[in-house]
JSON list of C-alpha atoms in Angstrom, two decimals:
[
{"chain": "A", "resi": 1, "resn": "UNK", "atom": "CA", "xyz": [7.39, -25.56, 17.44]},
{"chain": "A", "resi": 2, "resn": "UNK", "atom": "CA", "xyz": [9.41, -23.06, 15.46]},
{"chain": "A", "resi": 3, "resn": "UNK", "atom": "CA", "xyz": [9.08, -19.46, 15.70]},
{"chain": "A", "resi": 4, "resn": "UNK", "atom": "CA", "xyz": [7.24, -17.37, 13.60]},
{"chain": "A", "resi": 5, "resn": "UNK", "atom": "CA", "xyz": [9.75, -15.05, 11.92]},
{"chain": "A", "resi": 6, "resn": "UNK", "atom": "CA", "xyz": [8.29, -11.54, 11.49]},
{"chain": "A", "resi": 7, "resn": "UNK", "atom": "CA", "xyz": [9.73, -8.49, 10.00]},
{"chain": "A", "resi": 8, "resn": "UNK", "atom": "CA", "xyz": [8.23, -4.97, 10.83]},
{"chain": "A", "resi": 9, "resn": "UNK", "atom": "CA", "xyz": [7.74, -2.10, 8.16]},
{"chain": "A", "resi": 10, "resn": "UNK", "atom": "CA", "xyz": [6.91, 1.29, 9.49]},
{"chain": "A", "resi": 11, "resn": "UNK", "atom": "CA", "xyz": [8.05, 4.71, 9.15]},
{"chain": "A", "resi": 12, "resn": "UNK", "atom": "CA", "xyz": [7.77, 4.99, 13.39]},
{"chain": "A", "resi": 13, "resn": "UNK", "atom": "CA", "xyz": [10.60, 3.67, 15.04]},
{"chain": "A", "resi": 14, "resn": "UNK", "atom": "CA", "xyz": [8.93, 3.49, 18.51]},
{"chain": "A", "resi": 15, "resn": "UNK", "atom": "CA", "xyz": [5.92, 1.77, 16.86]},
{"chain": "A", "resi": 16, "resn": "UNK", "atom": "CA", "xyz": [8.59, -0.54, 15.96]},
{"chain": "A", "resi": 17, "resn": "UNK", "atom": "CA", "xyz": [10.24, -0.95, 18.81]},
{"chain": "A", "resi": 18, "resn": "UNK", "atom": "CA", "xyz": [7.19, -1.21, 21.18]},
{"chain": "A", "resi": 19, "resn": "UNK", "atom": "CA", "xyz": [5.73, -4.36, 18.96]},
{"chain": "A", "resi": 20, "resn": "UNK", "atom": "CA", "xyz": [8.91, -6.52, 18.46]},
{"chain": "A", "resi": 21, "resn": "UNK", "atom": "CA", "xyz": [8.96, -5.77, 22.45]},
{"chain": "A", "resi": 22, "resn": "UNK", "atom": "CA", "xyz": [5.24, -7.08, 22.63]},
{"chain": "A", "resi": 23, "resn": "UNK", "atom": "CA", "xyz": [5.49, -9.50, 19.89]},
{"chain": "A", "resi": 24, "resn": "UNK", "atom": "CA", "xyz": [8.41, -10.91, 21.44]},
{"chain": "A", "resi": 25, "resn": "UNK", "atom": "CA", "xyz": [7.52, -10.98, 24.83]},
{"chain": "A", "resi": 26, "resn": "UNK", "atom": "CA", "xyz": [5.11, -13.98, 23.94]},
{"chain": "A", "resi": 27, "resn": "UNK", "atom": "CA", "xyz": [6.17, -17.65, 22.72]},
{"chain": "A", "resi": 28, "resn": "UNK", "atom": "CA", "xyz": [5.93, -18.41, 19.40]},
{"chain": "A", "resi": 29, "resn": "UNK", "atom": "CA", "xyz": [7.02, -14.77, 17.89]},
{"chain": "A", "resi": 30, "resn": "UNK", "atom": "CA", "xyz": [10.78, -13.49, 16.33]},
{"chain": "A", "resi": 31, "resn": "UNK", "atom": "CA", "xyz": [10.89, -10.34, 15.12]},
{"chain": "A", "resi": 32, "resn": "UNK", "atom": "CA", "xyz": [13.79, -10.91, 12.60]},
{"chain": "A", "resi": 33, "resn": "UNK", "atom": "CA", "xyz": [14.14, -7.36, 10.92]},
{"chain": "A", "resi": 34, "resn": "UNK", "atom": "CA", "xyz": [12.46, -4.01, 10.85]},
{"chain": "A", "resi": 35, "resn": "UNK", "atom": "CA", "xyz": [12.01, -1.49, 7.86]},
{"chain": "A", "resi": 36, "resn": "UNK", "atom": "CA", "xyz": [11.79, 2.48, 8.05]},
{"chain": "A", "resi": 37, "resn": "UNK", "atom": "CA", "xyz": [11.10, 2.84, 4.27]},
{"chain": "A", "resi": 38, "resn": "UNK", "atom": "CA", "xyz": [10.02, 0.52, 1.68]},
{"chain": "A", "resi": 39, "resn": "UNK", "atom": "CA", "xyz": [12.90, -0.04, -0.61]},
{"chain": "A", "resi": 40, "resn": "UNK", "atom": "CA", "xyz": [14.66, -1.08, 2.64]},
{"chain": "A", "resi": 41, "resn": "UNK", "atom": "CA", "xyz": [11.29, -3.17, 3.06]},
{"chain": "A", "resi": 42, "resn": "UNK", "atom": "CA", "xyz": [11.52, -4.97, -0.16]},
{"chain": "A", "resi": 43, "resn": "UNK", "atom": "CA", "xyz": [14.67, -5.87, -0.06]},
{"chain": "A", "resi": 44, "resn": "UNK", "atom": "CA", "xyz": [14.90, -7.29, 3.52]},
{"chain": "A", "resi": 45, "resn": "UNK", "atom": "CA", "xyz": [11.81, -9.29, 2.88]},
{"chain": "A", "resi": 46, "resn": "UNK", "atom": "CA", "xyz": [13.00, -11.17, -0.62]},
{"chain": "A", "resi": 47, "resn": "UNK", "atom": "CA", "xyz": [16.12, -11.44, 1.24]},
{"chain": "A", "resi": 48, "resn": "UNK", "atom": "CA", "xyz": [15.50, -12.96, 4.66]},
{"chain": "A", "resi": 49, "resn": "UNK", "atom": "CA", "xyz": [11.83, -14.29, 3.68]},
{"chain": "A", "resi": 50, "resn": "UNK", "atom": "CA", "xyz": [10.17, -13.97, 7.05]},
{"chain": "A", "resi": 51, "resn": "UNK", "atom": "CA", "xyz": [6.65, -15.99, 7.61]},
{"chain": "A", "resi": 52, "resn": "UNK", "atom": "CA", "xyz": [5.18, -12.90, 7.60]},
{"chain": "A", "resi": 53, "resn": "UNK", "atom": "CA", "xyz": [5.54, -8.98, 7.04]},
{"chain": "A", "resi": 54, "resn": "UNK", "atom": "CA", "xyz": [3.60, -6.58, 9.26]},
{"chain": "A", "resi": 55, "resn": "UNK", "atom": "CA", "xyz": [3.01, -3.28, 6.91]},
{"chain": "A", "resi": 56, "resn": "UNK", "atom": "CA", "xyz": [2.22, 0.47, 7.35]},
{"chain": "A", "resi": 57, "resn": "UNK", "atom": "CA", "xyz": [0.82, 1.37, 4.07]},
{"chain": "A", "resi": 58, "resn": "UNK", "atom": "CA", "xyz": [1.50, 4.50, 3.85]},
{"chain": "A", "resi": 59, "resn": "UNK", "atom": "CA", "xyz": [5.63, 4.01, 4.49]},
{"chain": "A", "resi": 60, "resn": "UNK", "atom": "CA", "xyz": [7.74, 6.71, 3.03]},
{"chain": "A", "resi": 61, "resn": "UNK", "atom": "CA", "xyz": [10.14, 5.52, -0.51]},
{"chain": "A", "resi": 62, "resn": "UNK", "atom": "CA", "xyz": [7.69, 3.48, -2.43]},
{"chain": "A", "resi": 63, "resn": "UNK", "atom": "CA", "xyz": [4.15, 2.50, -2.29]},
{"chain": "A", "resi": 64, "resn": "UNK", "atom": "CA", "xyz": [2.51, 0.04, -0.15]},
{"chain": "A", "resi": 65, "resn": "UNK", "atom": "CA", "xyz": [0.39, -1.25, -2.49]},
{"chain": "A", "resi": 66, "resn": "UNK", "atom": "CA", "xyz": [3.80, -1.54, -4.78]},
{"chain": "A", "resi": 67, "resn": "UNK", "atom": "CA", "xyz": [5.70, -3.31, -2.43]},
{"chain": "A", "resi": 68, "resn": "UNK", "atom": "CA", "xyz": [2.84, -5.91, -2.06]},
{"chain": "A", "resi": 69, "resn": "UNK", "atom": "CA", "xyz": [2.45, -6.61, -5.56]},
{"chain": "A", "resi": 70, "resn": "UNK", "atom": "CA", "xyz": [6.23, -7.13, -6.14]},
{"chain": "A", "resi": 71, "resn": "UNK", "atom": "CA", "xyz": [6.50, -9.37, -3.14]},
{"chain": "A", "resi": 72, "resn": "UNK", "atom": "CA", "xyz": [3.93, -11.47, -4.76]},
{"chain": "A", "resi": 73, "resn": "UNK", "atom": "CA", "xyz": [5.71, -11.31, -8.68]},
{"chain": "A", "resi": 74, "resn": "UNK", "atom": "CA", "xyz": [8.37, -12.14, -7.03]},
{"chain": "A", "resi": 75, "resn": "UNK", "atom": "CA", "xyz": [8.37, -15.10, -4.77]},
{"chain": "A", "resi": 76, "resn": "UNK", "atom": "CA", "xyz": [9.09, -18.62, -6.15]},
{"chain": "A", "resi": 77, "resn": "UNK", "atom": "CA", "xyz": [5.78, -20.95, -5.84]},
{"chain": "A", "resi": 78, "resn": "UNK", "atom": "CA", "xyz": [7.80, -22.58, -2.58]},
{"chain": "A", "resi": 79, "resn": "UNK", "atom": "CA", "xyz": [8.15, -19.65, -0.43]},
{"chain": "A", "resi": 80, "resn": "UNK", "atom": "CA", "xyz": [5.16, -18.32, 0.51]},
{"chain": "A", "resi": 81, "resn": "UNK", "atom": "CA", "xyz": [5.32, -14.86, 2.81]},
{"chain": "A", "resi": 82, "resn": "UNK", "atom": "CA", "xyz": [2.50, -13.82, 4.19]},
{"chain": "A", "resi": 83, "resn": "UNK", "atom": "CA", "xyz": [1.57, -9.95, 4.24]},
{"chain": "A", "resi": 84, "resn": "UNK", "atom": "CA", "xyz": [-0.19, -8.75, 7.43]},
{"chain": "A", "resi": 85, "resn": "UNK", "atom": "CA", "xyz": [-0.96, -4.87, 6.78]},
{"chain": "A", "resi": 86, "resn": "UNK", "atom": "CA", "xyz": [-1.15, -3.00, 10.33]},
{"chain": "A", "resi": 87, "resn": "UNK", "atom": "CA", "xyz": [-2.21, 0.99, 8.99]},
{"chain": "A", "resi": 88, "resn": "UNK", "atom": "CA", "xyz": [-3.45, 3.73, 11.31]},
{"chain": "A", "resi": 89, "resn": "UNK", "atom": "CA", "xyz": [-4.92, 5.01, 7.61]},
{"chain": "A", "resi": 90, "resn": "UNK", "atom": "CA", "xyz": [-9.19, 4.55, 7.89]},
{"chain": "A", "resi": 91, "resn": "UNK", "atom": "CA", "xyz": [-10.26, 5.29, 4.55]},
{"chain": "A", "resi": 92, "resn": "UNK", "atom": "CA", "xyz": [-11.66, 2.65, 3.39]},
{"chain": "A", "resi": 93, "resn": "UNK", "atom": "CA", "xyz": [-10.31, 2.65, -0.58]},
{"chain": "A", "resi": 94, "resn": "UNK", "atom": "CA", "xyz": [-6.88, 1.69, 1.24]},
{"chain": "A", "resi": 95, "resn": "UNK", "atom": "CA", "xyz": [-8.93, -1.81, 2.41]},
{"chain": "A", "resi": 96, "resn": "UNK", "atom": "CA", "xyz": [-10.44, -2.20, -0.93]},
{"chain": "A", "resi": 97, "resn": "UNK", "atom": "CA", "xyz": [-7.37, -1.74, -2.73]},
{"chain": "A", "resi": 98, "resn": "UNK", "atom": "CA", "xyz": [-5.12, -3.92, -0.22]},
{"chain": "A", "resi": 99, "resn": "UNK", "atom": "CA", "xyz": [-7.57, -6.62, -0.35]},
{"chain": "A", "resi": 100, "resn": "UNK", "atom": "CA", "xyz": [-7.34, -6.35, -4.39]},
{"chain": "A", "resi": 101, "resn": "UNK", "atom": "CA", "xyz": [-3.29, -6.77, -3.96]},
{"chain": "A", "resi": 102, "resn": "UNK", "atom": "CA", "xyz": [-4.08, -9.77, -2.69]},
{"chain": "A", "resi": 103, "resn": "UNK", "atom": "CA", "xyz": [-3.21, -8.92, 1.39]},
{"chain": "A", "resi": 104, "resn": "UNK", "atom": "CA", "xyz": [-3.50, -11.96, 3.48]},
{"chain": "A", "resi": 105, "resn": "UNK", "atom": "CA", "xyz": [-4.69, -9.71, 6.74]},
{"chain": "A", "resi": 106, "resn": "UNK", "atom": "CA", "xyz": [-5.98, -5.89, 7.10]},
{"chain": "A", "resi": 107, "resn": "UNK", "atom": "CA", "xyz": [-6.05, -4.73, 10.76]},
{"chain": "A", "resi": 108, "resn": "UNK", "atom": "CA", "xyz": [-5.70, -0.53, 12.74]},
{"chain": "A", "resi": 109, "resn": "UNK", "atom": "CA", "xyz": [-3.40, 0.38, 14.66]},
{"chain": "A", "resi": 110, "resn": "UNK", "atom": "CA", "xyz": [-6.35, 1.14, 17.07]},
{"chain": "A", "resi": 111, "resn": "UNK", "atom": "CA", "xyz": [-6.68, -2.60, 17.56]},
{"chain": "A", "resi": 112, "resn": "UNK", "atom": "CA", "xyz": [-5.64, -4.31, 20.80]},
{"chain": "A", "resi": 113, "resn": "UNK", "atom": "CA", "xyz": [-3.12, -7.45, 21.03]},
{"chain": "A", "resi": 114, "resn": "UNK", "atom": "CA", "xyz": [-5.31, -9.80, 20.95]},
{"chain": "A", "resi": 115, "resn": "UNK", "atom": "CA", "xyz": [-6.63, -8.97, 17.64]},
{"chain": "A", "resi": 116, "resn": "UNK", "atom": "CA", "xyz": [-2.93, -8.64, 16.25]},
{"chain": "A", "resi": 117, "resn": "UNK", "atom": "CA", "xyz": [-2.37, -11.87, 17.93]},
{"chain": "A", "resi": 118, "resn": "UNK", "atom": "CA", "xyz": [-5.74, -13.28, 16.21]},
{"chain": "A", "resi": 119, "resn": "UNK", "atom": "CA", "xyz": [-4.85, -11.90, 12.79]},
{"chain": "A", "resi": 120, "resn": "UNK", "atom": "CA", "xyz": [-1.04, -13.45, 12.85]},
{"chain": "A", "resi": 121, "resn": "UNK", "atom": "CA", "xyz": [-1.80, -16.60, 13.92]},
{"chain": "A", "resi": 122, "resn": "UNK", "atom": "CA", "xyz": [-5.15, -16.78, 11.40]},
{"chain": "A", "resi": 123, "resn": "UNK", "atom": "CA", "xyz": [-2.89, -16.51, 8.46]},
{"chain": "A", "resi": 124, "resn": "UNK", "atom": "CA", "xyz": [-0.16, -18.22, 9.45]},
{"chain": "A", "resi": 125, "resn": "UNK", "atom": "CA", "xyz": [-2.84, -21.39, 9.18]},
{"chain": "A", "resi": 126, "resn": "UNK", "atom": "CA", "xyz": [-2.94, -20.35, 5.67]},
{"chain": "A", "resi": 127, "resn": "UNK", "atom": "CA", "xyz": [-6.63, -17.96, 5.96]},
{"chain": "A", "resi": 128, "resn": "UNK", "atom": "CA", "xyz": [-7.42, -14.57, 5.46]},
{"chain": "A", "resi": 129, "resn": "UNK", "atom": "CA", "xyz": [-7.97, -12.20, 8.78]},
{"chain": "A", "resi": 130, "resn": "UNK", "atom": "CA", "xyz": [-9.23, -8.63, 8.13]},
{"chain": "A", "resi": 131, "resn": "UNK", "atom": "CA", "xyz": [-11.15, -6.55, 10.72]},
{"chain": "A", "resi": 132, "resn": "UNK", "atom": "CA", "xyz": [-14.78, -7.30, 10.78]},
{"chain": "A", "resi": 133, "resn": "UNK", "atom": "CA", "xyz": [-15.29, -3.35, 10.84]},
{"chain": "A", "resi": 134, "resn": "UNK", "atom": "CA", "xyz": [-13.75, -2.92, 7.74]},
{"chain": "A", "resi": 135, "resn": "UNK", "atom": "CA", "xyz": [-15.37, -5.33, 6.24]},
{"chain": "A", "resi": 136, "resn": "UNK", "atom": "CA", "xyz": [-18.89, -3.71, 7.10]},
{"chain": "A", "resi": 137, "resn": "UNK", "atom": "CA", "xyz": [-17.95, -0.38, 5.78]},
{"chain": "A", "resi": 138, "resn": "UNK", "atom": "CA", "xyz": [-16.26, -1.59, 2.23]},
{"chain": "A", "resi": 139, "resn": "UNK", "atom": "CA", "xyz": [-19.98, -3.41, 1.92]},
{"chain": "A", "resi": 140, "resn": "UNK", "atom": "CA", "xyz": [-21.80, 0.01, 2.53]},
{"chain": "A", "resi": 141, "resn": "UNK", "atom": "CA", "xyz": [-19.86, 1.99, 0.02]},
{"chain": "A", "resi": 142, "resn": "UNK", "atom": "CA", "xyz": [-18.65, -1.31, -2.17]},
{"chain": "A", "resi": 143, "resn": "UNK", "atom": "CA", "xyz": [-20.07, 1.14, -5.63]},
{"chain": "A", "resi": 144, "resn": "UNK", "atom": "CA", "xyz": [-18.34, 3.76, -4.48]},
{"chain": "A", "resi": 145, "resn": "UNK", "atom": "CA", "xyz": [-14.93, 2.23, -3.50]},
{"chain": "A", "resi": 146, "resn": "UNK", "atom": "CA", "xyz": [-15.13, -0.28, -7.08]},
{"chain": "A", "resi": 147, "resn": "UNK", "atom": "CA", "xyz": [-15.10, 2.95, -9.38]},
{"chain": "A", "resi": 148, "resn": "UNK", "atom": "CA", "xyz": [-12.63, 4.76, -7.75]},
{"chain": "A", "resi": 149, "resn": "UNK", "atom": "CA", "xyz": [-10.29, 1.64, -7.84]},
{"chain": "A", "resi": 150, "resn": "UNK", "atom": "CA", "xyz": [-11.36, 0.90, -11.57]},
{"chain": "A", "resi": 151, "resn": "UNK", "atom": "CA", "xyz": [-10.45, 4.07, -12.58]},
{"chain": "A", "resi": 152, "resn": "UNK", "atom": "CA", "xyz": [-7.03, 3.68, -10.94]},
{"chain": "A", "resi": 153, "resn": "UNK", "atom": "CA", "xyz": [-6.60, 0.46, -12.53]},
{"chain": "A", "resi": 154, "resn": "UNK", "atom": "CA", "xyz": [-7.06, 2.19, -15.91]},
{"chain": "A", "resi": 155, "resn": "UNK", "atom": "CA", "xyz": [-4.23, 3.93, -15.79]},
{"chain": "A", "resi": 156, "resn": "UNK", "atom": "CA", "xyz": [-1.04, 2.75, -17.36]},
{"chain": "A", "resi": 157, "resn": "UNK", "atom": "CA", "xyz": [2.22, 3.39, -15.22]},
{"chain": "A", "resi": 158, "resn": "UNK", "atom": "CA", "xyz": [3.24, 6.57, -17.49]},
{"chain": "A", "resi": 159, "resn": "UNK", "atom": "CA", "xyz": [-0.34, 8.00, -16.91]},
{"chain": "A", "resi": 160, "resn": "UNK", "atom": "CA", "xyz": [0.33, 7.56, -13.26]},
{"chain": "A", "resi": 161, "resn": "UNK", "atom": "CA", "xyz": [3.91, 8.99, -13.21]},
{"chain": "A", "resi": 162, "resn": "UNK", "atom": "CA", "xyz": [2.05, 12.08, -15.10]},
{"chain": "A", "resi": 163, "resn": "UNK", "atom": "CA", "xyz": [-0.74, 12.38, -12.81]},
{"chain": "A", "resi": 164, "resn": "UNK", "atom": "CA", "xyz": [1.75, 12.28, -9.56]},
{"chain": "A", "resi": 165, "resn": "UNK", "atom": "CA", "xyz": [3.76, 15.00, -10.64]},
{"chain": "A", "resi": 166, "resn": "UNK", "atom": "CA", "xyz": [0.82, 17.30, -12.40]},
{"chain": "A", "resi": 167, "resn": "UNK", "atom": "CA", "xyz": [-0.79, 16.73, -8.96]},
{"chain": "A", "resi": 168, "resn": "UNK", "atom": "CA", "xyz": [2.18, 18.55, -7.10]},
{"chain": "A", "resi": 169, "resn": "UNK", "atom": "CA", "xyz": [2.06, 21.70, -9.36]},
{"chain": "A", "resi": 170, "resn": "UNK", "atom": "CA", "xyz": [4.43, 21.20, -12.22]},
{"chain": "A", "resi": 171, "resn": "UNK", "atom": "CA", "xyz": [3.77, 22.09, -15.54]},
{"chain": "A", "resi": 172, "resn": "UNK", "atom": "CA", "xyz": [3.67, 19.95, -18.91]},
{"chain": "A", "resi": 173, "resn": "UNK", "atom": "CA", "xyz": [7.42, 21.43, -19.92]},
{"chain": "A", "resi": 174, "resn": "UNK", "atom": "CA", "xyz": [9.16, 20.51, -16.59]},
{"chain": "A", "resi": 175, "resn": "UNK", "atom": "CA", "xyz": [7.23, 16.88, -16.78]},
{"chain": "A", "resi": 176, "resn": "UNK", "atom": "CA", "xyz": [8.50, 16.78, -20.26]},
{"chain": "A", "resi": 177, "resn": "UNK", "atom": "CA", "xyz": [12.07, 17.40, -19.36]},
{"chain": "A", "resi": 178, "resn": "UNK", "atom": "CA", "xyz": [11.43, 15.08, -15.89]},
{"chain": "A", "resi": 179, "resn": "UNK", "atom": "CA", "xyz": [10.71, 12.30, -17.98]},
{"chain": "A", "resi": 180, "resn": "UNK", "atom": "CA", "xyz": [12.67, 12.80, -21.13]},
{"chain": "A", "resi": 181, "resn": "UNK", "atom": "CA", "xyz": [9.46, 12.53, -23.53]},
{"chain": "A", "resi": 182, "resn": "UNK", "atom": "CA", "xyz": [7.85, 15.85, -25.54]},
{"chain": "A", "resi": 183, "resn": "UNK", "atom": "CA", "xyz": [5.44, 18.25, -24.73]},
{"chain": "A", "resi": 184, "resn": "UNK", "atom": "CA", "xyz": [3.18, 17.02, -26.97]},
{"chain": "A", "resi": 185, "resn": "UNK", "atom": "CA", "xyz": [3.42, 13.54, -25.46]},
{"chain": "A", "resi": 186, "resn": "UNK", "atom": "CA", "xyz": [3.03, 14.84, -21.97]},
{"chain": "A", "resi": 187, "resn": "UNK", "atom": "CA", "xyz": [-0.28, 16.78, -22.91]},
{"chain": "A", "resi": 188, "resn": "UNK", "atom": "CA", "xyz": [-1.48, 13.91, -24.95]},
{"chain": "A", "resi": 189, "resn": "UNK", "atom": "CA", "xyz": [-1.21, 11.78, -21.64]},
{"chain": "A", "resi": 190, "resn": "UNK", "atom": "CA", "xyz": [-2.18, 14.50, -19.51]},
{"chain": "A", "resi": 191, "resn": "UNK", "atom": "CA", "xyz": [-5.79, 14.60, -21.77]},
{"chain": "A", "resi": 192, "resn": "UNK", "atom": "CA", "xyz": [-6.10, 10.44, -21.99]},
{"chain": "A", "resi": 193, "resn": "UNK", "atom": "CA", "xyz": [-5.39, 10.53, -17.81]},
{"chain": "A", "resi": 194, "resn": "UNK", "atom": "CA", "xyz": [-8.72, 13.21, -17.19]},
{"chain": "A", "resi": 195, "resn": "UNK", "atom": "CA", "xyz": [-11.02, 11.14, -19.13]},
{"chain": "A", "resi": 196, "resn": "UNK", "atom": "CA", "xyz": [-9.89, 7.59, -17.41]},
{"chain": "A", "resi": 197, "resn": "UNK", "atom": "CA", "xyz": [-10.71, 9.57, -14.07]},
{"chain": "A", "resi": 198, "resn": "UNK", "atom": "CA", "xyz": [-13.05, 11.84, -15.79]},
{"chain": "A", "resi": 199, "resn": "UNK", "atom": "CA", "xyz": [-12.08, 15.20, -13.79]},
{"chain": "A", "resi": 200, "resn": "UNK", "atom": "CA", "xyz": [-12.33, 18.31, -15.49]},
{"chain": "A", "resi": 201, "resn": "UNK", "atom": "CA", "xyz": [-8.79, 20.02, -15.08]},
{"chain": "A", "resi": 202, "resn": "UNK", "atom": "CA", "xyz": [-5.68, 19.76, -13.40]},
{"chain": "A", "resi": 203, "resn": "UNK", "atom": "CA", "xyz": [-7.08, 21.20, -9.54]},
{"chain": "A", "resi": 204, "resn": "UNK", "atom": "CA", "xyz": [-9.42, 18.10, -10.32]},
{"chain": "A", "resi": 205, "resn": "UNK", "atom": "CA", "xyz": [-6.78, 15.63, -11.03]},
{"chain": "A", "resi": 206, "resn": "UNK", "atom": "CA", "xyz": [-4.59, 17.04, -8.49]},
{"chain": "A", "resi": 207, "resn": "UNK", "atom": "CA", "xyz": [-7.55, 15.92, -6.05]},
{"chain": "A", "resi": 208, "resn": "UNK", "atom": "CA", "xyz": [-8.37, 12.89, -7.49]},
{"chain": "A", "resi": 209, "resn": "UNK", "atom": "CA", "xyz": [-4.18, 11.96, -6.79]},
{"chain": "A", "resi": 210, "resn": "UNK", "atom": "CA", "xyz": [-4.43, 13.17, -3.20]},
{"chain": "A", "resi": 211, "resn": "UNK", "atom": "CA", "xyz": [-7.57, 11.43, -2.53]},
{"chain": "A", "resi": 212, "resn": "UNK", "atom": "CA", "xyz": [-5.91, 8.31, -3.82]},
{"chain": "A", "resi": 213, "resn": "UNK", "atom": "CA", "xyz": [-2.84, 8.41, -1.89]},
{"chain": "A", "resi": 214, "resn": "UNK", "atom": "CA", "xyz": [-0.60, 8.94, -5.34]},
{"chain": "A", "resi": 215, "resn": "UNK", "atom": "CA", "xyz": [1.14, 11.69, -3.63]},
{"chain": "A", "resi": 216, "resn": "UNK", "atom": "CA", "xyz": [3.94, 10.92, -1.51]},
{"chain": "A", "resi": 217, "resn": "UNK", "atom": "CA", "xyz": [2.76, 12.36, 2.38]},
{"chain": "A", "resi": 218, "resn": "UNK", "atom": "CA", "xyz": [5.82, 12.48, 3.55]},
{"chain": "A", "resi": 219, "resn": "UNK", "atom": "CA", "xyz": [7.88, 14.25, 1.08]}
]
């Protein structure tokens, strides 16, 4: 039986190391590539097209939840790659919003082996693996997590580059000049982005984007 070719995303090189070590150390596994950022990530993936990416969420150059969605846009209907996300993130909205992108398996990093083992080889058979604890806590606060996502989803992708960088202090003149558009346009967006998340002001927004993940950690 042929090897199931993996490829490794996360910001951690000794996380990376350690699993192709374990992954590897077991029949069946080939960890063909790793990734440290996710533009490297996306591009190694549509390049090599492994059976099946294992990725942090929260990796460092572009979103998680973007690289997901571009794998999927992008992939012909005869190469399927499967998306295994492996996060040491516990808030829950990460789930929700992974399971929306269409993830084919959600596990910690607090899991053992076995259940890495479990989720690789579920999806591999073409099913969807994702933590039974997760799964019990998206049902308890499924209200809560399905407004914060719709309001997310409201947003249009120049709302969102004007909520990331209001969120991280600048003002509607440097956005302005940042993105080439007027004032006016930035505050008109700026108003049409607090009533899709209704907030209040820009400490409220600013909130709302760090809550959400919008704001790049690592920078």
């Amino acid at each position: 039986m042929e090897a199931i070719k993996i490829i490794i995303a996360d910001v951690h090189l000794i996380l990376r190391e350690s699993l192709k070590c374990l992954l590897e150390s077991k029949e069946g596994f080939q960890v063909v590539d790793e990734a440290s950022d996710g533009a490297e990530c996306l591009e190694k993936v549509l390049n090599q097209k492994p059976d099946i990416l294992i990725l942090e969420l929260l990796i460092p150059g572009k979103s998680g939840f973007d690289i997901i969605k571009e794998i999927h846009q992008k992939q012909q209907k005869c190469e399927t790659i499967k998306i295994l996300v492996l996060t040491g993130c516990r808030d829950i909205r990460h789930f929700a919003q992974a399971v929306q992108c269409g993830v084919d398996g959600y596990i910690s990093k607090r899991s053992g082996y076995s259940n890495l083992q479990k989720a690789i080889n579920t999806i591999v058979e073409g099913r969807t693996y994702f933590q039974p604890e997760m799964i019990e806590e998206l049902n308890k606060r499924k209200f809560e997590i399905e407004s914060e996502i719709k309001k997310l989803n409201s947003l249009t992708k120049r709302e969102l580059e004007i909520l990331k960088y209001l969120s991280v202090g600048m003002y509607n003149k440097e956005i302005a000049l940042k993105l080439e558009i007027s004032e006016r346009t930035v505050k008109n967006h700026v108003s049409n982005v607090f009533k899709k998340i209704k907030v209040a002001d820009r400490t409220q927004a600013a909130v709302f984007a760090i809550r959400n993940y919008l704001v790049d950690v690592y920078k």
